[in-house]
Amino acid sequence: MALRIEHRKMYRSNGLIDDFVVYGAPEEYLLFAYLVDKAIAATQPIMMLTESNITVEINCADFIKDQLFTTLENEQGEYLTHADWEARDRLRIYGNPTILRALQQFLIDLSGRGKGYSYLCEYSTTHPYAADSPEWRLHVVP
């Protein structure tokens, strides 16, 4: 079993924004946390497959500011056509080691909370979530 991600396109006065609803059992969030930990030590992005057509890519980069940043892209990060834009299937997470450790602890805590949901922007009380990142609502389902 794996996390299930719903991608919703939300229309706002400032344009189209991406929004994600994630569903997973506690053990799936623990696996997510484990992969974040692997990404901190890795030199290459760590991939996490989901039940959806979206793959999560976790990137640890020291040059990233002290904030968590996420974006939905295609593998190449290029959009030469509208079809390229509509085919985005790589949900990238960027953070430096400190940020990713805070994300890892958030996911561990989330897995132990029981049924309910939290927003990714709540991952830390000391580090911000990038304002231009899409919102994620993370549901824990038994």
PDB file of N, CA, C and O in Angstrom, residues 5 7-9 18-20 53-56 69-75 77 79 84-94 132-134 136:
ATOM      1  N   ILE A   5      -2.589  10.432  -3.577  1.00  0.00           N
ATOM      2  CA  ILE A   5      -2.559  11.889  -3.705  1.00  0.00           C
ATOM      3  C   ILE A   5      -3.603  12.333  -4.716  1.00  0.00           C
ATOM      4  O   ILE A   5      -3.605  11.854  -5.855  1.00  0.00           O
ATOM      5  N   HIS A   7      -4.742  15.537  -6.830  1.00  0.00           N
ATOM      6  CA  HIS A   7      -4.307  16.848  -7.305  1.00  0.00           C
ATOM      7  C   HIS A   7      -5.535  17.635  -7.715  1.00  0.00           C
ATOM      8  O   HIS A   7      -6.312  17.189  -8.545  1.00  0.00           O
ATOM      9  N   ARG A   8      -5.707  18.778  -7.094  1.00  0.00           N
ATOM     10  CA  ARG A   8      -6.829  19.645  -7.442  1.00  0.00           C
ATOM     11  C   ARG A   8      -6.273  20.957  -7.958  1.00  0.00           C
ATOM     12  O   ARG A   8      -5.315  21.498  -7.405  1.00  0.00           O
ATOM     13  N   LYS A   9      -6.876  21.450  -9.019  1.00  0.00           N
ATOM     14  CA  LYS A   9      -6.508  22.756  -9.562  1.00  0.00           C
ATOM     15  C   LYS A   9      -7.534  23.755  -9.049  1.00  0.00           C
ATOM     16  O   LYS A   9      -8.714  23.630  -9.325  1.00  0.00           O
ATOM     17  N   ASP A  18      -2.151  24.943  -7.603  1.00  0.00           N
ATOM     18  CA  ASP A  18      -2.223  23.518  -7.314  1.00  0.00           C
ATOM     19  C   ASP A  18      -2.541  23.327  -5.840  1.00  0.00           C
ATOM     20  O   ASP A  18      -2.128  24.117  -4.985  1.00  0.00           O
ATOM     21  N   ASP A  19      -3.267  22.265  -5.556  1.00  0.00           N
ATOM     22  CA  ASP A  19      -3.653  21.924  -4.204  1.00  0.00           C
ATOM     23  C   ASP A  19      -3.654  20.399  -4.132  1.00  0.00           C
ATOM     24  O   ASP A  19      -4.066  19.746  -5.090  1.00  0.00           O
ATOM     25  N   PHE A  20      -3.185  19.842  -3.008  1.00  0.00           N
ATOM     26  CA  PHE A  20      -3.086  18.390  -2.888  1.00  0.00           C
ATOM     27  C   PHE A  20      -3.759  17.894  -1.624  1.00  0.00           C
ATOM     28  O   PHE A  20      -3.640  18.508  -0.560  1.00  0.00           O
ATOM     29  N   ASN A  53      -0.955   8.858  -9.938  1.00  0.00           N
ATOM     30  CA  ASN A  53       0.010   8.996 -11.028  1.00  0.00           C
ATOM     31  C   ASN A  53       1.084  10.027 -10.688  1.00  0.00           C
ATOM     32  O   ASN A  53       1.866  10.413 -11.543  1.00  0.00           O
ATOM     33  N   ILE A  54       1.137  10.450  -9.446  1.00  0.00           N
ATOM     34  CA  ILE A  54       2.113  11.450  -9.001  1.00  0.00           C
ATOM     35  C   ILE A  54       3.207  10.753  -8.202  1.00  0.00           C
ATOM     36  O   ILE A  54       2.924   9.971  -7.292  1.00  0.00           O
ATOM     37  N   THR A  55       4.450  11.034  -8.551  1.00  0.00           N
ATOM     38  CA  THR A  55       5.609  10.550  -7.808  1.00  0.00           C
ATOM     39  C   THR A  55       6.135  11.700  -6.963  1.00  0.00           C
ATOM     40  O   THR A  55       6.262  12.825  -7.448  1.00  0.00           O
ATOM     41  N   VAL A  56       6.444  11.427  -5.703  1.00  0.00           N
ATOM     42  CA  VAL A  56       7.029  12.435  -4.825  1.00  0.00           C
ATOM     43  C   VAL A  56       8.547  12.316  -4.921  1.00  0.00           C
ATOM     44  O   VAL A  56       9.094  11.220  -4.847  1.00  0.00           O
ATOM     45  N   PHE A  69       9.962  24.079   0.440  1.00  0.00           N
ATOM     46  CA  PHE A  69       9.383  24.470  -0.842  1.00  0.00           C
ATOM     47  C   PHE A  69       8.921  23.225  -1.571  1.00  0.00           C
ATOM     48  O   PHE A  69       9.637  22.217  -1.602  1.00  0.00           O
ATOM     49  N   THR A  70       7.712  23.263  -2.141  1.00  0.00           N
ATOM     50  CA  THR A  70       7.214  22.159  -2.953  1.00  0.00           C
ATOM     51  C   THR A  70       6.664  22.703  -4.266  1.00  0.00           C
ATOM     52  O   THR A  70       6.216  23.846  -4.337  1.00  0.00           O
ATOM     53  N   THR A  71       6.704  21.861  -5.283  1.00  0.00           N
ATOM     54  CA  THR A  71       6.217  22.265  -6.597  1.00  0.00           C
ATOM     55  C   THR A  71       5.839  21.021  -7.397  1.00  0.00           C
ATOM     56  O   THR A  71       6.455  19.972  -7.232  1.00  0.00           O
ATOM     57  N   LEU A  72       4.847  21.158  -8.244  1.00  0.00           N
ATOM     58  CA  LEU A  72       4.455  20.076  -9.148  1.00  0.00           C
ATOM     59  C   LEU A  72       5.049  20.382 -10.516  1.00  0.00           C
ATOM     60  O   LEU A  72       4.786  21.448 -11.087  1.00  0.00           O
ATOM     61  N   GLU A  73       5.838  19.457 -11.023  1.00  0.00           N
ATOM     62  CA  GLU A  73       6.520  19.642 -12.303  1.00  0.00           C
ATOM     63  C   GLU A  73       6.472  18.341 -13.093  1.00  0.00           C
ATOM     64  O   GLU A  73       6.039  17.316 -12.580  1.00  0.00           O
ATOM     65  N   ASN A  74       6.970  18.400 -14.320  1.00  0.00           N
ATOM     66  CA  ASN A  74       7.205  17.149 -15.035  1.00  0.00           C
ATOM     67  C   ASN A  74       8.672  16.777 -14.812  1.00  0.00           C
ATOM     68  O   ASN A  74       9.426  17.529 -14.194  1.00  0.00           O
ATOM     69  N   GLU A  75       9.084  15.643 -15.298  1.00  0.00           N
ATOM     70  CA  GLU A  75      10.440  15.166 -15.019  1.00  0.00           C
ATOM     71  C   GLU A  75      11.502  16.150 -15.486  1.00  0.00           C
ATOM     72  O   GLU A  75      12.494  16.389 -14.809  1.00  0.00           O
ATOM     73  N   GLY A  77      11.047  19.438 -16.076  1.00  0.00           N
ATOM     74  CA  GLY A  77      10.854  20.799 -15.593  1.00  0.00           C
ATOM     75  C   GLY A  77      10.670  21.787 -16.733  1.00  0.00           C
ATOM     76  O   GLY A  77      10.918  22.979 -16.571  1.00  0.00           O
ATOM     77  N   TYR A  79       8.028  23.119 -20.004  1.00  0.00           N
ATOM     78  CA  TYR A  79       6.630  23.127 -20.434  1.00  0.00           C
ATOM     79  C   TYR A  79       6.526  23.864 -21.754  1.00  0.00           C
ATOM     80  O   TYR A  79       6.226  25.045 -21.792  1.00  0.00           O
ATOM     81  N   ASP A  84       2.209  19.566 -21.969  1.00  0.00           N
ATOM     82  CA  ASP A  84       3.316  19.349 -21.027  1.00  0.00           C
ATOM     83  C   ASP A  84       2.919  19.811 -19.630  1.00  0.00           C
ATOM     84  O   ASP A  84       3.201  19.151 -18.633  1.00  0.00           O
ATOM     85  N   TRP A  85       2.265  20.967 -19.561  1.00  0.00           N
ATOM     86  CA  TRP A  85       1.837  21.529 -18.279  1.00  0.00           C
ATOM     87  C   TRP A  85       0.799  20.621 -17.610  1.00  0.00           C
ATOM     88  O   TRP A  85       0.861  20.349 -16.418  1.00  0.00           O
ATOM     89  N   GLU A  86      -0.124  20.131 -18.385  1.00  0.00           N
ATOM     90  CA  GLU A  86      -1.179  19.269 -17.859  1.00  0.00           C
ATOM     91  C   GLU A  86      -0.657  17.884 -17.456  1.00  0.00           C
ATOM     92  O   GLU A  86      -1.292  17.199 -16.659  1.00  0.00           O
ATOM     93  N   ALA A  87       0.499  17.493 -17.961  1.00  0.00           N
ATOM     94  CA  ALA A  87       1.061  16.173 -17.682  1.00  0.00           C
ATOM     95  C   ALA A  87       2.031  16.170 -16.497  1.00  0.00           C
ATOM     96  O   ALA A  87       2.751  15.202 -16.290  1.00  0.00           O
ATOM     97  N   ARG A  88       2.044  17.243 -15.728  1.00  0.00           N
ATOM     98  CA  ARG A  88       2.955  17.289 -14.574  1.00  0.00           C
ATOM     99  C   ARG A  88       2.627  16.147 -13.615  1.00  0.00           C
ATOM    100  O   ARG A  88       1.478  15.945 -13.262  1.00  0.00           O
ATOM    101  N   ASP A  89       3.643  15.409 -13.219  1.00  0.00           N
ATOM    102  CA  ASP A  89       3.418  14.248 -12.368  1.00  0.00           C
ATOM    103  C   ASP A  89       4.520  14.036 -11.325  1.00  0.00           C
ATOM    104  O   ASP A  89       4.620  12.990 -10.706  1.00  0.00           O
ATOM    105  N   ARG A  90       5.362  15.039 -11.136  1.00  0.00           N
ATOM    106  CA  ARG A  90       6.467  14.938 -10.182  1.00  0.00           C
ATOM    107  C   ARG A  90       6.265  16.017  -9.118  1.00  0.00           C
ATOM    108  O   ARG A  90       6.402  17.205  -9.391  1.00  0.00           O
ATOM    109  N   LEU A  91       5.914  15.594  -7.915  1.00  0.00           N
ATOM    110  CA  LEU A  91       5.709  16.522  -6.804  1.00  0.00           C
ATOM    111  C   LEU A  91       7.021  16.614  -6.040  1.00  0.00           C
ATOM    112  O   LEU A  91       7.415  15.689  -5.329  1.00  0.00           O
ATOM    113  N   ARG A  92       7.724  17.718  -6.266  1.00  0.00           N
ATOM    114  CA  ARG A  92       9.074  17.877  -5.709  1.00  0.00           C
ATOM    115  C   ARG A  92       9.029  18.619  -4.381  1.00  0.00           C
ATOM    116  O   ARG A  92       8.327  19.609  -4.225  1.00  0.00           O
ATOM    117  N   ILE A  93       9.820  18.104  -3.449  1.00  0.00           N
ATOM    118  CA  ILE A  93      10.001  18.710  -2.132  1.00  0.00           C
ATOM    119  C   ILE A  93      11.457  19.137  -2.041  1.00  0.00           C
ATOM    120  O   ILE A  93      12.358  18.334  -2.305  1.00  0.00           O
ATOM    121  N   TYR A  94      11.684  20.403  -1.656  1.00  0.00           N
ATOM    122  CA  TYR A  94      13.041  20.924  -1.513  1.00  0.00           C
ATOM    123  C   TYR A  94      13.222  21.483  -0.106  1.00  0.00           C
ATOM    124  O   TYR A  94      12.360  22.198   0.404  1.00  0.00           O
ATOM    125  N   ASP A 132       4.807  30.438  -2.125  1.00  0.00           N
ATOM    126  CA  ASP A 132       4.446  30.089  -3.497  1.00  0.00           C
ATOM    127  C   ASP A 132       4.381  28.578  -3.720  1.00  0.00           C
ATOM    128  O   ASP A 132       4.297  28.111  -4.851  1.00  0.00           O
ATOM    129  N   SER A 133       4.384  27.818  -2.627  1.00  0.00           N
ATOM    130  CA  SER A 133       4.226  26.363  -2.718  1.00  0.00           C
ATOM    131  C   SER A 133       2.746  26.002  -2.639  1.00  0.00           C
ATOM    132  O   SER A 133       1.969  26.692  -1.992  1.00  0.00           O
ATOM    133  N   PRO A 134       2.367  24.894  -3.273  1.00  0.00           N
ATOM    134  CA  PRO A 134       0.976  24.448  -3.165  1.00  0.00           C
ATOM    135  C   PRO A 134       0.667  23.948  -1.758  1.00  0.00           C
ATOM    136  O   PRO A 134       1.566  23.526  -1.028  1.00  0.00           O
ATOM    137  N   TRP A 136      -0.838  21.307   0.885  1.00  0.00           N
ATOM    138  CA  TRP A 136      -1.066  19.860   1.030  1.00  0.00           C
ATOM    139  C   TRP A 136      -1.913  19.660   2.270  1.00  0.00           C
ATOM    140  O   TRP A 136      -1.594  20.186   3.340  1.00  0.00           O
TER     141      TRP A 136
END
